[in-house]
mmCIF file of C-alpha atoms in Angstrom:
data_model
loop_
_atom_site.group_PDB
_atom_site.id
_atom_site.type_symbol
_atom_site.label_atom_id
_atom_site.label_comp_id
_atom_site.label_asym_id
_atom_site.label_seq_id
_atom_site.Cartn_x
_atom_site.Cartn_y
_atom_site.Cartn_z
ATOM 1 C CA MET A 1 3.485 -20.608 5.998
ATOM 2 C CA PRO A 2 1.053 -21.239 3.119
ATOM 3 C CA LEU A 3 -0.523 -18.222 1.474
ATOM 4 C CA LEU A 4 -4.112 -17.388 0.560
ATOM 5 C CA ALA A 5 -4.672 -16.497 -3.089
ATOM 6 C CA VAL A 6 -8.126 -15.032 -3.705
ATOM 7 C CA ASN A 7 -9.891 -15.533 -7.017
ATOM 8 C CA VAL A 8 -12.140 -12.555 -7.856
ATOM 9 C CA ASP A 9 -13.713 -14.017 -11.011
ATOM 10 C CA HIS A 10 -17.197 -14.125 -9.509
ATOM 11 C CA VAL A 11 -17.173 -10.451 -8.666
ATOM 12 C CA ALA A 12 -16.940 -10.018 -12.431
ATOM 13 C CA THR A 13 -19.683 -12.640 -12.902
ATOM 14 C CA VAL A 14 -22.135 -10.397 -11.028
ATOM 15 C CA ARG A 15 -21.000 -7.348 -12.964
ATOM 16 C CA GLN A 16 -21.339 -9.044 -16.351
ATOM 17 C CA ALA A 17 -24.873 -10.213 -15.531
ATOM 18 C CA ARG A 18 -25.925 -6.587 -16.055
ATOM 19 C CA LEU A 19 -22.962 -5.420 -18.166
ATOM 20 C CA ALA A 20 -22.574 -2.759 -15.494
ATOM 21 C CA ALA A 21 -19.593 -0.922 -14.051
ATOM 22 C CA SER A 22 -19.900 -2.549 -10.654
ATOM 23 C CA PRO A 23 -19.047 -4.581 -8.742
ATOM 24 C CA ASP A 24 -15.502 -4.077 -9.965
ATOM 25 C CA PRO A 25 -13.111 -7.032 -9.535
ATOM 26 C CA VAL A 26 -10.194 -4.604 -9.514
ATOM 27 C CA ALA A 27 -11.583 -2.859 -6.438
ATOM 28 C CA ALA A 28 -12.431 -6.229 -4.883
ATOM 29 C CA ALA A 29 -8.843 -7.364 -5.385
ATOM 30 C CA ALA A 30 -7.518 -4.324 -3.531
ATOM 31 C CA MET A 31 -9.904 -4.990 -0.641
ATOM 32 C CA ALA A 32 -8.893 -8.658 -0.573
ATOM 33 C CA GLU A 33 -5.229 -7.694 -0.323
ATOM 34 C CA LEU A 34 -5.932 -5.313 2.540
ATOM 35 C CA ALA A 35 -7.774 -8.141 4.314
ATOM 36 C CA GLY A 36 -4.885 -10.606 4.026
ATOM 37 C CA ALA A 37 -4.803 -12.102 0.530
ATOM 38 C CA ARG A 38 -1.230 -12.649 -0.569
ATOM 39 C CA ALA A 39 -2.110 -13.135 -4.245
ATOM 40 C CA ILE A 40 -4.977 -12.337 -6.590
ATOM 41 C CA ILE A 41 -6.140 -14.830 -9.194
ATOM 42 C CA VAL A 42 -8.225 -14.236 -12.309
ATOM 43 C CA HIS A 43 -9.154 -16.589 -15.122
ATOM 44 C CA LEU A 44 -9.277 -14.832 -18.487
ATOM 45 C CA ARG A 45 -11.497 -17.185 -20.454
ATOM 46 C CA GLU A 46 -11.703 -17.381 -24.215
ATOM 47 C CA ASP A 47 -15.390 -16.403 -24.108
ATOM 48 C CA ARG A 48 -14.741 -13.557 -21.602
ATOM 49 C CA ARG A 49 -17.736 -14.663 -19.530
ATOM 50 C CA HIS A 50 -16.540 -12.830 -16.430
ATOM 51 C CA ILE A 51 -13.023 -11.343 -16.304
ATOM 52 C CA GLN A 52 -12.340 -8.945 -19.176
ATOM 53 C CA ASP A 53 -9.085 -7.820 -20.768
ATOM 54 C CA ARG A 54 -9.533 -4.433 -19.087
ATOM 55 C CA ASP A 55 -9.623 -6.122 -15.692
ATOM 56 C CA VAL A 56 -6.373 -8.001 -16.190
ATOM 57 C CA ARG A 57 -4.557 -4.920 -17.435
ATOM 58 C CA LEU A 58 -5.704 -2.813 -14.492
ATOM 59 C CA LEU A 59 -4.961 -5.578 -12.016
ATOM 60 C CA ARG A 60 -1.423 -5.862 -13.349
ATOM 61 C CA GLN A 61 -0.975 -2.167 -12.560
ATOM 62 C CA THR A 62 -2.669 -2.156 -9.154
ATOM 63 C CA VAL A 63 -2.121 -5.507 -7.416
ATOM 64 C CA LYS A 64 0.425 -5.019 -4.648
ATOM 65 C CA THR A 65 1.069 -8.684 -3.839
ATOM 66 C CA ARG A 66 1.089 -11.124 -6.743
ATOM 67 C CA LEU A 67 -1.152 -11.469 -9.785
ATOM 68 C CA HIS A 68 -1.766 -15.008 -10.993
ATOM 69 C CA LEU A 69 -3.385 -15.452 -14.395
ATOM 70 C CA GLU A 70 -5.319 -18.628 -15.114
ATOM 71 C CA MET A 71 -5.723 -19.389 -18.795
ATOM 72 C CA ALA A 72 -5.978 -22.035 -21.455
ATOM 73 C CA ALA A 73 -2.858 -23.021 -23.376
ATOM 74 C CA THR A 74 -3.737 -21.085 -26.534
ATOM 75 C CA ASP A 75 -1.741 -18.746 -28.749
ATOM 76 C CA GLU A 76 -4.005 -15.827 -27.838
ATOM 77 C CA MET A 77 -3.524 -16.318 -24.109
ATOM 78 C CA ARG A 78 0.225 -16.817 -24.435
ATOM 79 C CA GLY A 79 0.441 -13.477 -26.216
ATOM 80 C CA ILE A 80 -1.530 -11.760 -23.467
ATOM 81 C CA ALA A 81 0.628 -13.331 -20.763
ATOM 82 C CA LEU A 82 3.862 -12.343 -22.497
ATOM 83 C CA GLU A 83 2.606 -8.777 -22.826
ATOM 84 C CA LEU A 84 1.316 -8.376 -19.262
ATOM 85 C CA ARG A 85 3.857 -10.553 -17.447
ATOM 86 C CA PRO A 86 1.833 -11.657 -14.430
ATOM 87 C CA HIS A 87 3.688 -13.099 -11.470
ATOM 88 C CA MET A 88 2.503 -16.593 -12.390
ATOM 89 C CA VAL A 89 0.476 -18.301 -15.103
ATOM 90 C CA CYS A 90 -1.644 -21.330 -14.282
ATOM 91 C CA LEU A 91 -2.623 -23.416 -17.297
ATOM 92 C CA VAL A 92 -6.103 -24.893 -16.965
ATOM 93 C CA PRO A 93 -8.437 -26.904 -19.196
ATOM 94 C CA GLU A 94 -11.291 -24.902 -20.640
ATOM 95 C CA LYS A 95 -14.587 -25.799 -22.294
ATOM 96 C CA ARG A 96 -17.149 -23.211 -23.354
ATOM 97 C CA GLN A 97 -20.139 -25.203 -22.098
ATOM 98 C CA GLU A 98 -18.810 -25.788 -18.577
ATOM 99 C CA LEU A 99 -20.028 -23.773 -15.598
ATOM 100 C CA THR A 100 -16.612 -23.958 -13.983
ATOM 101 C CA THR A 101 -13.409 -25.881 -14.559
ATOM 102 C CA GLU A 102 -14.467 -29.523 -14.382
ATOM 103 C CA GLY A 103 -11.175 -31.305 -13.831
ATOM 104 C CA GLY A 104 -7.443 -31.164 -14.117
ATOM 105 C CA LEU A 105 -5.450 -30.492 -17.250
ATOM 106 C CA GLY A 106 -4.499 -33.672 -19.070
ATOM 107 C CA VAL A 107 -0.737 -33.161 -19.145
ATOM 108 C CA ALA A 108 0.258 -36.790 -19.740
ATOM 109 C CA GLY A 109 0.655 -37.250 -23.482
ATOM 110 C CA ARG A 110 1.025 -33.489 -24.063
ATOM 111 C CA GLU A 111 4.414 -32.998 -22.460
ATOM 112 C CA GLU A 112 6.128 -31.682 -25.607
ATOM 113 C CA GLU A 113 3.303 -29.316 -26.558
ATOM 114 C CA LEU A 114 2.885 -27.900 -23.069
ATOM 115 C CA GLY A 115 6.646 -27.879 -22.538
ATOM 116 C CA GLU A 116 7.041 -25.441 -25.423
ATOM 117 C CA PHE A 117 4.342 -23.239 -23.901
ATOM 118 C CA VAL A 118 6.003 -23.333 -20.484
ATOM 119 C CA ALA A 119 9.416 -22.608 -22.000
ATOM 120 C CA ALA A 120 8.152 -19.466 -23.744
ATOM 121 C CA LEU A 121 6.782 -18.124 -20.479
ATOM 122 C CA LYS A 122 9.890 -19.120 -18.543
ATOM 123 C CA ALA A 123 12.078 -17.262 -21.027
ATOM 124 C CA ALA A 124 10.065 -14.141 -20.203
ATOM 125 C CA GLY A 125 10.558 -14.699 -16.481
ATOM 126 C CA ILE A 126 7.038 -16.001 -15.837
ATOM 127 C CA PRO A 127 6.778 -19.202 -13.770
ATOM 128 C CA THR A 128 4.055 -21.643 -14.787
ATOM 129 C CA SER A 129 1.730 -23.803 -12.742
ATOM 130 C CA LEU A 130 -0.302 -26.667 -14.187
ATOM 131 C CA PHE A 131 -3.773 -27.357 -12.780
ATOM 132 C CA ILE A 132 -3.847 -31.151 -12.527
ATOM 133 C CA ASP A 133 -5.684 -33.967 -10.821
ATOM 134 C CA PRO A 134 -3.733 -35.520 -7.912
ATOM 135 C CA GLU A 135 -2.427 -38.437 -9.952
ATOM 136 C CA PRO A 136 1.190 -39.684 -10.117
ATOM 137 C CA ALA A 137 1.122 -39.834 -13.937
ATOM 138 C CA GLN A 138 0.060 -36.205 -14.178
ATOM 139 C CA ILE A 139 2.707 -35.118 -11.678
ATOM 140 C CA GLU A 140 5.389 -36.966 -13.651
ATOM 141 C CA ALA A 141 4.179 -35.349 -16.862
ATOM 142 C CA ALA A 142 4.166 -31.902 -15.215
ATOM 143 C CA VAL A 143 7.824 -32.343 -14.290
ATOM 144 C CA ALA A 144 8.609 -33.196 -17.922
ATOM 145 C CA THR A 145 7.106 -29.898 -19.120
ATOM 146 C CA GLY A 146 9.460 -27.830 -16.995
ATOM 147 C CA ALA A 147 6.648 -26.241 -14.984
ATOM 148 C CA ALA A 148 7.635 -24.770 -11.626
ATOM 149 C CA TYR A 149 4.369 -25.572 -9.833
ATOM 150 C CA VAL A 150 1.313 -27.730 -9.935
ATOM 151 C CA GLU A 151 -2.062 -26.767 -8.539
ATOM 152 C CA LEU A 152 -3.740 -29.931 -7.359
ATOM 153 C CA HIS A 153 -7.416 -30.009 -8.231
ATOM 154 C CA THR A 154 -9.400 -30.297 -4.998
ATOM 155 C CA GLY A 155 -12.801 -30.377 -6.695
ATOM 156 C CA ALA A 156 -13.410 -34.115 -6.305
ATOM 157 C CA TYR A 157 -12.652 -33.815 -2.592
ATOM 158 C CA SER A 158 -14.805 -30.704 -2.178
ATOM 159 C CA ASP A 159 -17.752 -32.132 -4.108
ATOM 160 C CA ALA A 160 -17.704 -35.630 -2.585
ATOM 161 C CA ALA A 161 -21.231 -36.720 -1.694
ATOM 162 C CA THR A 162 -20.330 -39.150 1.091
ATOM 163 C CA ALA A 163 -17.851 -39.234 3.951
ATOM 164 C CA PHE A 164 -16.171 -42.285 2.413
ATOM 165 C CA ALA A 165 -15.749 -40.571 -0.966
ATOM 166 C CA ARG A 166 -14.455 -37.434 0.705
ATOM 167 C CA GLN A 167 -11.880 -39.391 2.684
ATOM 168 C CA THR A 168 -10.822 -41.290 -0.439
ATOM 169 C CA GLU A 169 -10.241 -38.056 -2.347
ATOM 170 C CA LEU A 170 -8.424 -36.511 0.595
ATOM 171 C CA LYS A 171 -6.036 -39.461 0.702
ATOM 172 C CA ARG A 172 -5.267 -38.936 -3.004
ATOM 173 C CA LEU A 173 -4.400 -35.312 -2.323
ATOM 174 C CA LEU A 174 -2.298 -36.092 0.745
ATOM 175 C CA ALA A 175 -0.319 -38.630 -1.256
ATOM 176 C CA ALA A 176 0.140 -36.295 -4.209
ATOM 177 C CA ILE A 177 1.492 -33.332 -2.218
ATOM 178 C CA PRO A 178 4.775 -34.946 -1.060
ATOM 179 C CA LEU A 179 5.119 -36.760 -4.395
ATOM 180 C CA ALA A 180 5.075 -33.460 -6.269
ATOM 181 C CA ARG A 181 7.391 -31.797 -3.782
ATOM 182 C CA GLN A 182 9.891 -34.624 -4.012
ATOM 183 C CA ALA A 183 9.822 -34.199 -7.795
ATOM 184 C CA GLY A 184 10.904 -30.578 -7.378
ATOM 185 C CA LEU A 185 7.533 -28.925 -7.925
ATOM 186 C CA GLY A 186 5.896 -26.266 -5.805
ATOM 187 C CA VAL A 187 2.400 -27.299 -4.757
ATOM 188 C CA ASN A 188 -0.753 -25.203 -4.640
ATOM 189 C CA LEU A 189 -4.277 -26.434 -3.905
ATOM 190 C CA GLY A 190 -7.520 -25.129 -5.322
ATOM 191 C CA HIS A 191 -11.110 -25.591 -6.488
ATOM 192 C CA GLY A 192 -14.144 -25.827 -4.249
ATOM 193 C CA LEU A 193 -12.326 -25.162 -0.990
ATOM 194 C CA ASP A 194 -14.553 -23.489 1.600
ATOM 195 C CA TYR A 195 -14.788 -22.490 5.251
ATOM 196 C CA ASP A 196 -15.423 -26.086 6.365
ATOM 197 C CA ASN A 197 -13.436 -28.432 4.131
ATOM 198 C CA ILE A 198 -10.264 -26.324 4.363
ATOM 199 C CA TYR A 199 -9.685 -27.646 7.899
ATOM 200 C CA ALA A 200 -8.645 -31.031 6.506
ATOM 201 C CA PHE A 201 -5.337 -29.390 5.515
ATOM 202 C CA ALA A 202 -4.689 -27.636 8.829
ATOM 203 C CA HIS A 203 -1.736 -29.868 9.687
ATOM 204 C CA VAL A 204 -0.565 -30.653 6.155
ATOM 205 C CA SER A 205 2.878 -29.369 5.194
ATOM 206 C CA GLY A 206 4.231 -28.762 1.727
ATOM 207 C CA VAL A 207 1.470 -26.511 0.350
ATOM 208 C CA SER A 208 2.607 -23.116 -0.894
ATOM 209 C CA GLU A 209 -0.754 -21.580 -1.656
ATOM 210 C CA TYR A 210 -4.485 -22.150 -1.303
ATOM 211 C CA SER A 211 -6.499 -20.787 -4.224
ATOM 212 C CA ILE A 212 -10.010 -19.900 -3.052
ATOM 213 C CA GLY A 213 -12.644 -17.822 -4.801
ATOM 214 C CA HIS A 214 -16.297 -18.831 -4.943
ATOM 215 C CA SER A 215 -16.773 -19.537 -1.233
ATOM 216 C CA ILE A 216 -15.159 -16.239 -0.268
ATOM 217 C CA ILE A 217 -17.283 -14.203 -2.693
ATOM 218 C CA ALA A 218 -20.426 -16.082 -1.612
ATOM 219 C CA ARG A 219 -19.672 -15.373 2.053
ATOM 220 C CA ALA A 220 -18.916 -11.736 1.284
ATOM 221 C CA ILE A 221 -22.393 -11.317 -0.196
ATOM 222 C CA MET A 222 -24.076 -12.814 2.853
ATOM 223 C CA THR A 223 -21.961 -11.068 5.486
ATOM 224 C CA GLY A 224 -22.230 -7.718 3.719
ATOM 225 C CA ILE A 225 -25.907 -7.723 2.773
ATOM 226 C CA SER A 226 -27.111 -6.450 6.162
ATOM 227 C CA GLU A 227 -24.983 -3.324 5.919
ATOM 228 C CA ALA A 228 -25.909 -2.771 2.277
ATOM 229 C CA VAL A 229 -29.658 -3.077 2.898
ATOM 230 C CA ALA A 230 -29.520 -0.973 6.080
ATOM 231 C CA THR A 231 -27.669 1.801 4.256
ATOM 232 C CA MET A 232 -30.190 1.904 1.415
ATOM 233 C CA ALA A 233 -33.115 1.705 3.821
ATOM 234 C CA GLY A 234 -31.680 4.648 5.741
ATOM 235 C CA ILE A 235 -31.384 6.715 2.576
ATOM 236 C CA ILE A 236 -34.989 6.027 1.573
ATOM 237 C CA ALA A 237 -36.229 6.647 5.118
ATOM 238 C CA GLY A 238 -35.100 10.243 4.729
ATOM 239 C CA PHE A 239 -37.278 10.839 1.664
ATOM 240 C CA PRO A 240 -40.495 12.883 2.059
ATOM 241 C CA ASP A 241 -43.807 11.032 2.400
#
């Protein structure tokens, strides 16, 4: 049975907007696990725009399921991963000006460079996943690096503006899943998956994990706002005139 891995980055996004103590992604991760998440994902970016070093360190101590660390393939991030030893590292492309990860990691042509990175993590007992577009060339290159998994980028499918484009992107993903599995890779899916488009994979085998963050955090805000407002309104209602 495939697992749900919940990304709590955007809990930290709200916190960092005010440089406040809350909402705390560490607490959110614990709540997500209690609700059924089988892994917690955070992306420690170079610019630290949301998740902070403190968060990753505390999560490594408190996550009861699995902690997956998304990061760029840099010396700094490799050092952090080797120190903290998360349950998995997912290498992703990263640009400072982007709002979110815009596409898959270009592995083809970088097999030797990324292979050395993967080997260092593997020697420390940390399996690596590569976040790639669902393309045969990228899958072949991922195999050459020695990575254990790929996470197929579902963003083009999720963001498709027309039914035809959505179906085209879905076909790419459905072709890539067995191709990667046959090559010996574990397969995860992620980016832009929500409460509607996830149903396209209801009868698809071969997926180990679905990585979902933004849509879950967005829904949590909307489903929880009634209770939050009612509680505050009740407190104020008890104040003197």
